[in-house]
mmCIF file with all atom_site columns, C-alpha atoms and ligand atoms in Angstrom:
data_model
loop_
_atom_site.group_PDB
_atom_site.id
_atom_site.type_symbol
_atom_site.label_atom_id
_atom_site.label_alt_id
_atom_site.label_comp_id
_atom_site.label_asym_id
_atom_site.label_entity_id
_atom_site.label_seq_id
_atom_site.pdbx_PDB_ins_code
_atom_site.Cartn_x
_atom_site.Cartn_y
_atom_site.Cartn_z
_atom_site.occupancy
_atom_site.B_iso_or_equiv
_atom_site.pdbx_formal_charge
_atom_site.auth_seq_id
_atom_site.auth_comp_id
_atom_site.auth_asym_id
_atom_site.auth_atom_id
_atom_site.pdbx_PDB_model_num
ATOM   1   C  CA  . MET A 1 1   ? -7.174  21.687 -52.115 1.00 66.00 ? 5   MET A CA  1
ATOM   2   C  CA  . ASP A 1 2   ? -6.429  19.130 -54.817 1.00 72.00 ? 6   ASP A CA  1
ATOM   3   C  CA  . LEU A 1 3   ? -7.386  20.628 -58.173 1.00 72.00 ? 7   LEU A CA  1
ATOM   4   C  CA  . THR A 1 4   ? -6.039  17.782 -60.313 1.00 79.00 ? 8   THR A CA  1
ATOM   5   C  CA  . PRO A 1 5   ? -8.689  16.592 -62.782 1.00 82.00 ? 9   PRO A CA  1
ATOM   6   C  CA  . LYS A 1 6   ? -10.268 13.300 -61.768 1.00 86.00 ? 10  LYS A CA  1
ATOM   7   C  CA  . VAL A 1 7   ? -10.456 10.620 -64.449 1.00 89.00 ? 11  VAL A CA  1
ATOM   8   C  CA  . LEU A 1 8   ? -13.794 8.842  -64.132 1.00 91.00 ? 12  LEU A CA  1
ATOM   9   C  CA  . PRO A 1 9   ? -14.907 5.733  -66.057 1.00 91.00 ? 13  PRO A CA  1
ATOM   10  C  CA  . GLU A 1 10  ? -17.267 7.819  -68.203 1.00 91.00 ? 14  GLU A CA  1
ATOM   11  C  CA  . THR A 1 11  ? -14.510 10.343 -69.054 1.00 94.00 ? 15  THR A CA  1
ATOM   12  C  CA  . LYS A 1 12  ? -11.582 7.922  -69.445 1.00 95.00 ? 16  LYS A CA  1
ATOM   13  C  CA  . PRO A 1 13  ? -11.670 7.867  -73.290 1.00 96.00 ? 17  PRO A CA  1
ATOM   14  C  CA  . PHE A 1 14  ? -11.328 11.678 -73.271 1.00 96.00 ? 18  PHE A CA  1
ATOM   15  C  CA  . TRP A 1 15  ? -8.289  11.580 -70.960 1.00 95.00 ? 19  TRP A CA  1
ATOM   16  C  CA  . ASP A 1 16  ? -6.679  8.604  -72.726 1.00 95.00 ? 20  ASP A CA  1
ATOM   17  C  CA  . ALA A 1 17  ? -6.890  10.536 -75.994 1.00 97.00 ? 21  ALA A CA  1
ATOM   18  C  CA  . ALA A 1 18  ? -5.619  13.716 -74.297 1.00 95.00 ? 22  ALA A CA  1
ATOM   19  C  CA  . ALA A 1 19  ? -2.478  11.831 -73.252 1.00 94.00 ? 23  ALA A CA  1
ATOM   20  C  CA  . GLU A 1 20  ? -1.871  11.288 -76.995 1.00 96.00 ? 24  GLU A CA  1
ATOM   21  C  CA  . GLU A 1 21  ? -2.909  14.883 -77.790 1.00 96.00 ? 25  GLU A CA  1
ATOM   22  C  CA  . ARG A 1 22  ? -6.046  13.839 -79.624 1.00 97.00 ? 26  ARG A CA  1
ATOM   23  C  CA  . LEU A 1 23  ? -9.505  15.259 -78.955 1.00 98.00 ? 27  LEU A CA  1
ATOM   24  C  CA  . MET A 1 24  ? -12.177 12.607 -78.508 1.00 98.00 ? 28  MET A CA  1
ATOM   25  C  CA  . ILE A 1 25  ? -15.785 13.479 -77.733 1.00 98.00 ? 29  ILE A CA  1
ATOM   26  C  CA  . GLN A 1 26  ? -19.047 11.574 -77.945 1.00 98.00 ? 30  GLN A CA  1
ATOM   27  C  CA  . ARG A 1 27  ? -21.364 11.380 -80.926 1.00 98.00 ? 31  ARG A CA  1
ATOM   28  C  CA  . CYS A 1 28  ? -24.886 10.115 -80.515 1.00 98.00 ? 32  CYS A CA  1
ATOM   29  C  CA  . LYS A 1 29  ? -25.718 7.253  -82.899 1.00 98.00 ? 33  LYS A CA  1
ATOM   30  C  CA  . PRO A 1 30  ? -29.489 7.949  -83.222 1.00 98.00 ? 34  PRO A CA  1
ATOM   31  C  CA  . CYS A 1 31  ? -29.217 11.695 -83.960 1.00 98.00 ? 35  CYS A CA  1
ATOM   32  C  CA  . ALA A 1 32  ? -25.578 11.811 -85.175 1.00 97.00 ? 36  ALA A CA  1
ATOM   33  C  CA  . ARG A 1 33  ? -24.822 14.953 -83.142 1.00 98.00 ? 37  ARG A CA  1
ATOM   34  C  CA  . HIS A 1 34  ? -21.674 15.464 -81.088 1.00 98.00 ? 38  HIS A CA  1
ATOM   35  C  CA  . TYR A 1 35  ? -21.856 16.390 -77.439 1.00 98.00 ? 39  TYR A CA  1
ATOM   36  C  CA  . PHE A 1 36  ? -19.613 17.375 -74.543 1.00 96.00 ? 40  PHE A CA  1
ATOM   37  C  CA  . PRO A 1 37  ? -19.077 17.001 -71.599 1.00 94.00 ? 41  PRO A CA  1
ATOM   38  C  CA  . PRO A 1 38  ? -19.149 13.204 -71.651 1.00 94.00 ? 42  PRO A CA  1
ATOM   39  C  CA  . GLY A 1 39  ? -22.215 11.496 -70.332 1.00 93.00 ? 43  GLY A CA  1
ATOM   40  C  CA  . PRO A 1 40  ? -24.492 8.522  -70.863 1.00 93.00 ? 44  PRO A CA  1
ATOM   41  C  CA  . ILE A 1 41  ? -27.435 10.521 -72.253 1.00 96.00 ? 45  ILE A CA  1
ATOM   42  C  CA  . CYS A 1 42  ? -27.449 12.601 -75.446 1.00 97.00 ? 46  CYS A CA  1
ATOM   43  C  CA  . PRO A 1 43  ? -28.458 16.190 -74.520 1.00 97.00 ? 47  PRO A CA  1
ATOM   44  C  CA  . HIS A 1 44  ? -30.096 16.592 -77.941 1.00 97.00 ? 48  HIS A CA  1
ATOM   45  C  CA  . CYS A 1 45  ? -32.382 13.551 -78.119 1.00 98.00 ? 49  CYS A CA  1
ATOM   46  C  CA  . SER A 1 46  ? -32.041 11.801 -74.718 1.00 98.00 ? 50  SER A CA  1
ATOM   47  C  CA  . GLN A 1 47  ? -30.935 8.517  -76.296 1.00 97.00 ? 51  GLN A CA  1
ATOM   48  C  CA  . THR A 1 48  ? -28.207 6.496  -74.601 1.00 96.00 ? 52  THR A CA  1
ATOM   49  C  CA  . ASP A 1 49  ? -26.250 5.093  -77.558 1.00 97.00 ? 53  ASP A CA  1
ATOM   50  C  CA  . ALA A 1 50  ? -23.094 7.092  -78.310 1.00 97.00 ? 54  ALA A CA  1
ATOM   51  C  CA  . ASP A 1 51  ? -19.685 6.439  -79.829 1.00 97.00 ? 55  ASP A CA  1
ATOM   52  C  CA  . TRP A 1 52  ? -16.402 8.113  -78.959 1.00 98.00 ? 56  TRP A CA  1
ATOM   53  C  CA  . VAL A 1 53  ? -15.041 9.817  -82.060 1.00 98.00 ? 57  VAL A CA  1
ATOM   54  C  CA  . GLN A 1 54  ? -11.958 11.874 -82.778 1.00 98.00 ? 58  GLN A CA  1
ATOM   55  C  CA  . VAL A 1 55  ? -12.759 15.442 -83.823 1.00 98.00 ? 59  VAL A CA  1
ATOM   56  C  CA  . SER A 1 56  ? -10.731 18.077 -85.653 1.00 97.00 ? 60  SER A CA  1
ATOM   57  C  CA  . GLY A 1 57  ? -9.805  20.274 -82.692 1.00 97.00 ? 61  GLY A CA  1
ATOM   58  C  CA  . ARG A 1 58  ? -10.809 23.327 -84.719 1.00 98.00 ? 62  ARG A CA  1
ATOM   59  C  CA  . ALA A 1 59  ? -12.908 25.819 -82.790 1.00 98.00 ? 63  ALA A CA  1
ATOM   60  C  CA  . LYS A 1 60  ? -13.945 29.447 -82.589 1.00 98.00 ? 64  LYS A CA  1
ATOM   61  C  CA  . LEU A 1 61  ? -13.736 31.708 -79.566 1.00 98.00 ? 65  LEU A CA  1
ATOM   62  C  CA  . PHE A 1 62  ? -17.260 32.248 -78.234 1.00 98.00 ? 66  PHE A CA  1
ATOM   63  C  CA  . SER A 1 63  ? -16.494 34.272 -75.092 1.00 98.00 ? 67  SER A CA  1
ATOM   64  C  CA  . PHE A 1 64  ? -13.739 34.853 -72.561 1.00 98.00 ? 68  PHE A CA  1
ATOM   65  C  CA  . VAL A 1 65  ? -12.760 36.411 -69.268 1.00 96.00 ? 69  VAL A CA  1
ATOM   66  C  CA  . LEU A 1 66  ? -9.288  37.215 -67.989 1.00 96.00 ? 70  LEU A CA  1
ATOM   67  C  CA  . THR A 1 67  ? -8.536  36.178 -64.448 1.00 92.00 ? 71  THR A CA  1
ATOM   68  C  CA  . PRO A 1 68  ? -5.452  36.062 -62.219 1.00 88.00 ? 72  PRO A CA  1
ATOM   69  C  CA  . SER A 1 69  ? -3.967  32.565 -62.588 1.00 72.00 ? 73  SER A CA  1
ATOM   70  C  CA  . PRO A 1 70  ? -6.123  30.423 -60.325 1.00 70.00 ? 74  PRO A CA  1
ATOM   71  C  CA  . TRP A 1 71  ? -4.009  27.259 -60.342 1.00 77.00 ? 75  TRP A CA  1
ATOM   72  C  CA  . PRO A 1 72  ? -0.296  27.028 -59.478 1.00 78.00 ? 76  PRO A CA  1
ATOM   73  C  CA  . GLN A 1 73  ? -0.047  23.972 -61.783 1.00 77.00 ? 77  GLN A CA  1
ATOM   74  C  CA  . TRP A 1 74  ? -0.275  26.286 -64.792 1.00 77.00 ? 78  TRP A CA  1
ATOM   75  C  CA  . LYS A 1 75  ? 2.992   27.984 -63.917 1.00 76.00 ? 79  LYS A CA  1
ATOM   76  C  CA  . ARG A 1 76  ? 1.667   31.036 -65.736 1.00 78.00 ? 80  ARG A CA  1
ATOM   77  C  CA  . GLU A 1 77  ? 2.068   34.613 -64.577 1.00 81.00 ? 81  GLU A CA  1
ATOM   78  C  CA  . GLY A 1 78  ? -0.435  37.428 -64.647 1.00 88.00 ? 82  GLY A CA  1
ATOM   79  C  CA  . LEU A 1 79  ? -3.863  37.221 -66.186 1.00 92.00 ? 83  LEU A CA  1
ATOM   80  C  CA  . VAL A 1 80  ? -5.008  33.955 -67.741 1.00 93.00 ? 84  VAL A CA  1
ATOM   81  C  CA  . SER A 1 81  ? -7.885  33.544 -70.164 1.00 95.00 ? 85  SER A CA  1
ATOM   82  C  CA  . VAL A 1 82  ? -10.839 31.360 -69.298 1.00 95.00 ? 86  VAL A CA  1
ATOM   83  C  CA  . VAL A 1 83  ? -12.667 30.832 -72.559 1.00 97.00 ? 87  VAL A CA  1
ATOM   84  C  CA  . SER A 1 84  ? -15.768 29.266 -73.991 1.00 98.00 ? 88  SER A CA  1
ATOM   85  C  CA  . VAL A 1 85  ? -15.060 27.818 -77.435 1.00 98.00 ? 89  VAL A CA  1
ATOM   86  C  CA  . THR A 1 86  ? -17.392 26.319 -79.998 1.00 98.00 ? 90  THR A CA  1
ATOM   87  C  CA  . LEU A 1 87  ? -15.969 23.219 -81.635 1.00 98.00 ? 91  LEU A CA  1
ATOM   88  C  CA  . GLU A 1 88  ? -16.362 22.867 -85.388 1.00 98.00 ? 92  GLU A CA  1
ATOM   89  C  CA  . GLU A 1 89  ? -18.577 19.854 -84.599 1.00 98.00 ? 93  GLU A CA  1
ATOM   90  C  CA  . GLY A 1 90  ? -20.920 21.952 -82.454 1.00 97.00 ? 94  GLY A CA  1
ATOM   91  C  CA  . PRO A 1 91  ? -20.270 21.413 -78.743 1.00 98.00 ? 95  PRO A CA  1
ATOM   92  C  CA  . ARG A 1 92  ? -19.154 24.345 -76.622 1.00 97.00 ? 96  ARG A CA  1
ATOM   93  C  CA  . LEU A 1 93  ? -16.618 23.839 -73.862 1.00 96.00 ? 97  LEU A CA  1
ATOM   94  C  CA  . LEU A 1 94  ? -14.536 25.749 -71.332 1.00 96.00 ? 98  LEU A CA  1
ATOM   95  C  CA  . SER A 1 95  ? -10.789 25.997 -71.741 1.00 96.00 ? 99  SER A CA  1
ATOM   96  C  CA  . THR A 1 96  ? -7.989  28.548 -71.999 1.00 95.00 ? 100 THR A CA  1
ATOM   97  C  CA  . VAL A 1 97  ? -6.129  30.081 -74.940 1.00 96.00 ? 101 VAL A CA  1
ATOM   98  C  CA  . VAL A 1 98  ? -2.341  29.679 -74.919 1.00 94.00 ? 102 VAL A CA  1
ATOM   99  C  CA  . ASP A 1 99  ? 0.373   31.008 -77.267 1.00 95.00 ? 103 ASP A CA  1
ATOM   100 C  CA  . CYS A 1 100 ? -1.532  34.279 -77.336 1.00 95.00 ? 104 CYS A CA  1
ATOM   101 C  CA  . GLU A 1 101 ? -1.194  37.523 -75.402 1.00 95.00 ? 105 GLU A CA  1
ATOM   102 C  CA  . GLN A 1 102 ? -3.648  37.330 -72.507 1.00 95.00 ? 106 GLN A CA  1
ATOM   103 C  CA  . THR A 1 103 ? -5.344  40.648 -73.225 1.00 96.00 ? 107 THR A CA  1
ATOM   104 C  CA  . ALA A 1 104 ? -8.769  41.729 -74.397 1.00 95.00 ? 108 ALA A CA  1
ATOM   105 C  CA  . GLY A 1 105 ? -7.049  43.170 -77.470 1.00 95.00 ? 109 GLY A CA  1
ATOM   106 C  CA  . ALA A 1 106 ? -5.413  39.908 -78.539 1.00 96.00 ? 110 ALA A CA  1
ATOM   107 C  CA  . LEU A 1 107 ? -8.360  37.627 -77.809 1.00 97.00 ? 111 LEU A CA  1
ATOM   108 C  CA  . LYS A 1 108 ? -11.003 38.281 -80.420 1.00 96.00 ? 112 LYS A CA  1
ATOM   109 C  CA  . LEU A 1 109 ? -14.474 36.783 -80.511 1.00 97.00 ? 113 LEU A CA  1
ATOM   110 C  CA  . ASP A 1 110 ? -14.848 34.269 -83.348 1.00 97.00 ? 114 ASP A CA  1
ATOM   111 C  CA  . MET A 1 111 ? -11.071 33.981 -83.734 1.00 97.00 ? 115 MET A CA  1
ATOM   112 C  CA  . GLU A 1 112 ? -10.112 30.594 -85.131 1.00 98.00 ? 116 GLU A CA  1
ATOM   113 C  CA  . LEU A 1 113 ? -8.474  28.247 -82.666 1.00 98.00 ? 117 LEU A CA  1
ATOM   114 C  CA  . THR A 1 114 ? -7.037  24.783 -82.675 1.00 98.00 ? 118 THR A CA  1
ATOM   115 C  CA  . ALA A 1 115 ? -6.696  22.280 -79.853 1.00 98.00 ? 119 ALA A CA  1
ATOM   116 C  CA  . THR A 1 116 ? -3.393  21.849 -78.066 1.00 97.00 ? 120 THR A CA  1
ATOM   117 C  CA  . TRP A 1 117 ? -2.437  20.227 -74.788 1.00 96.00 ? 121 TRP A CA  1
ATOM   118 C  CA  . ARG A 1 118 ? -0.415  21.450 -71.826 1.00 93.00 ? 122 ARG A CA  1
ATOM   119 C  CA  . PRO A 1 119 ? 1.017   19.719 -68.765 1.00 88.00 ? 123 PRO A CA  1
ATOM   120 C  CA  . PHE A 1 120 ? -0.844  20.471 -65.564 1.00 85.00 ? 124 PHE A CA  1
ATOM   121 C  CA  . GLY A 1 121 ? 1.226   19.569 -62.531 1.00 82.00 ? 125 GLY A CA  1
ATOM   122 C  CA  . ASP A 1 122 ? 1.364   15.810 -62.055 1.00 82.00 ? 126 ASP A CA  1
ATOM   123 C  CA  . GLY A 1 123 ? -2.114  15.264 -63.477 1.00 83.00 ? 127 GLY A CA  1
ATOM   124 C  CA  . PRO A 1 124 ? -3.291  14.501 -67.010 1.00 88.00 ? 128 PRO A CA  1
ATOM   125 C  CA  . LYS A 1 125 ? -2.531  16.912 -69.840 1.00 91.00 ? 129 LYS A CA  1
ATOM   126 C  CA  . LEU A 1 126 ? -5.161  19.588 -70.207 1.00 93.00 ? 130 LEU A CA  1
ATOM   127 C  CA  . LEU A 1 127 ? -6.952  20.534 -73.387 1.00 96.00 ? 131 LEU A CA  1
ATOM   128 C  CA  . CYS A 1 128 ? -6.173  24.136 -74.342 1.00 97.00 ? 132 CYS A CA  1
ATOM   129 C  CA  . PHE A 1 129 ? -6.579  26.114 -77.546 1.00 98.00 ? 133 PHE A CA  1
ATOM   130 C  CA  . ARG A 1 130 ? -4.141  28.248 -79.507 1.00 98.00 ? 134 ARG A CA  1
ATOM   131 C  CA  . PRO A 1 131 ? -4.720  30.654 -82.370 1.00 97.00 ? 135 PRO A CA  1
ATOM   132 C  CA  . GLN A 1 132 ? -4.957  28.788 -85.658 1.00 93.00 ? 136 GLN A CA  1
ATOM   133 C  CA  . THR A 1 133 ? -1.942  29.591 -87.777 1.00 80.00 ? 137 THR A CA  1
ATOM   134 C  CA  . LYS A 1 134 ? -2.743  30.929 -91.204 1.00 66.00 ? 138 LYS A CA  1
ATOM   135 C  CA  . GLY A 1 135 ? -1.912  29.001 -94.358 1.00 56.00 ? 139 GLY A CA  1
ATOM   136 C  CA  . ALA A 1 136 ? 0.660   30.011 -96.968 1.00 43.00 ? 140 ALA A CA  1
ATOM   137 C  CA  . GLN A 1 137 ? -1.692  32.630 -98.390 1.00 41.00 ? 141 GLN A CA  1
ATOM   138 C  CA  . GLY A 1 138 ? -1.483  34.475 -95.024 1.00 39.00 ? 142 GLY A CA  1
HETATM 139 ZN ZN1 . ZN  B 2 .   ? -28.874 12.224 -79.839 1.00 92.64 ? 210 ZN  B ZN1 1
#
């Protein structure tokens, strides 16, 4: 089974930005709210006039499960997190947390995350999240 993400015309700006390790999502012009996944219709107000905008990549962990690595492209051993994160701009999306122990003790709800990208076989880079590193004040 081919599990490589498919780049569709309506998602191409997302994948083009991912190749440059930037997170682009859509923002509705009439209601000014961000939304994801990409689509022609705003889920908030049903209008069809949206821009692609770059967002911060900052997010908080909303929920997670740990599962045996489902895709060989990850080249990861043992349990892998499948997470729901809430972007600073509002949308919630599914991803995984990397650079973090894959245990229920290390993954904490509401932990601060930042976007990062990882190779995924021969396909496009995948959006992942890693724990946000603290500033100088610790
Ligand atoms: Zn809208």
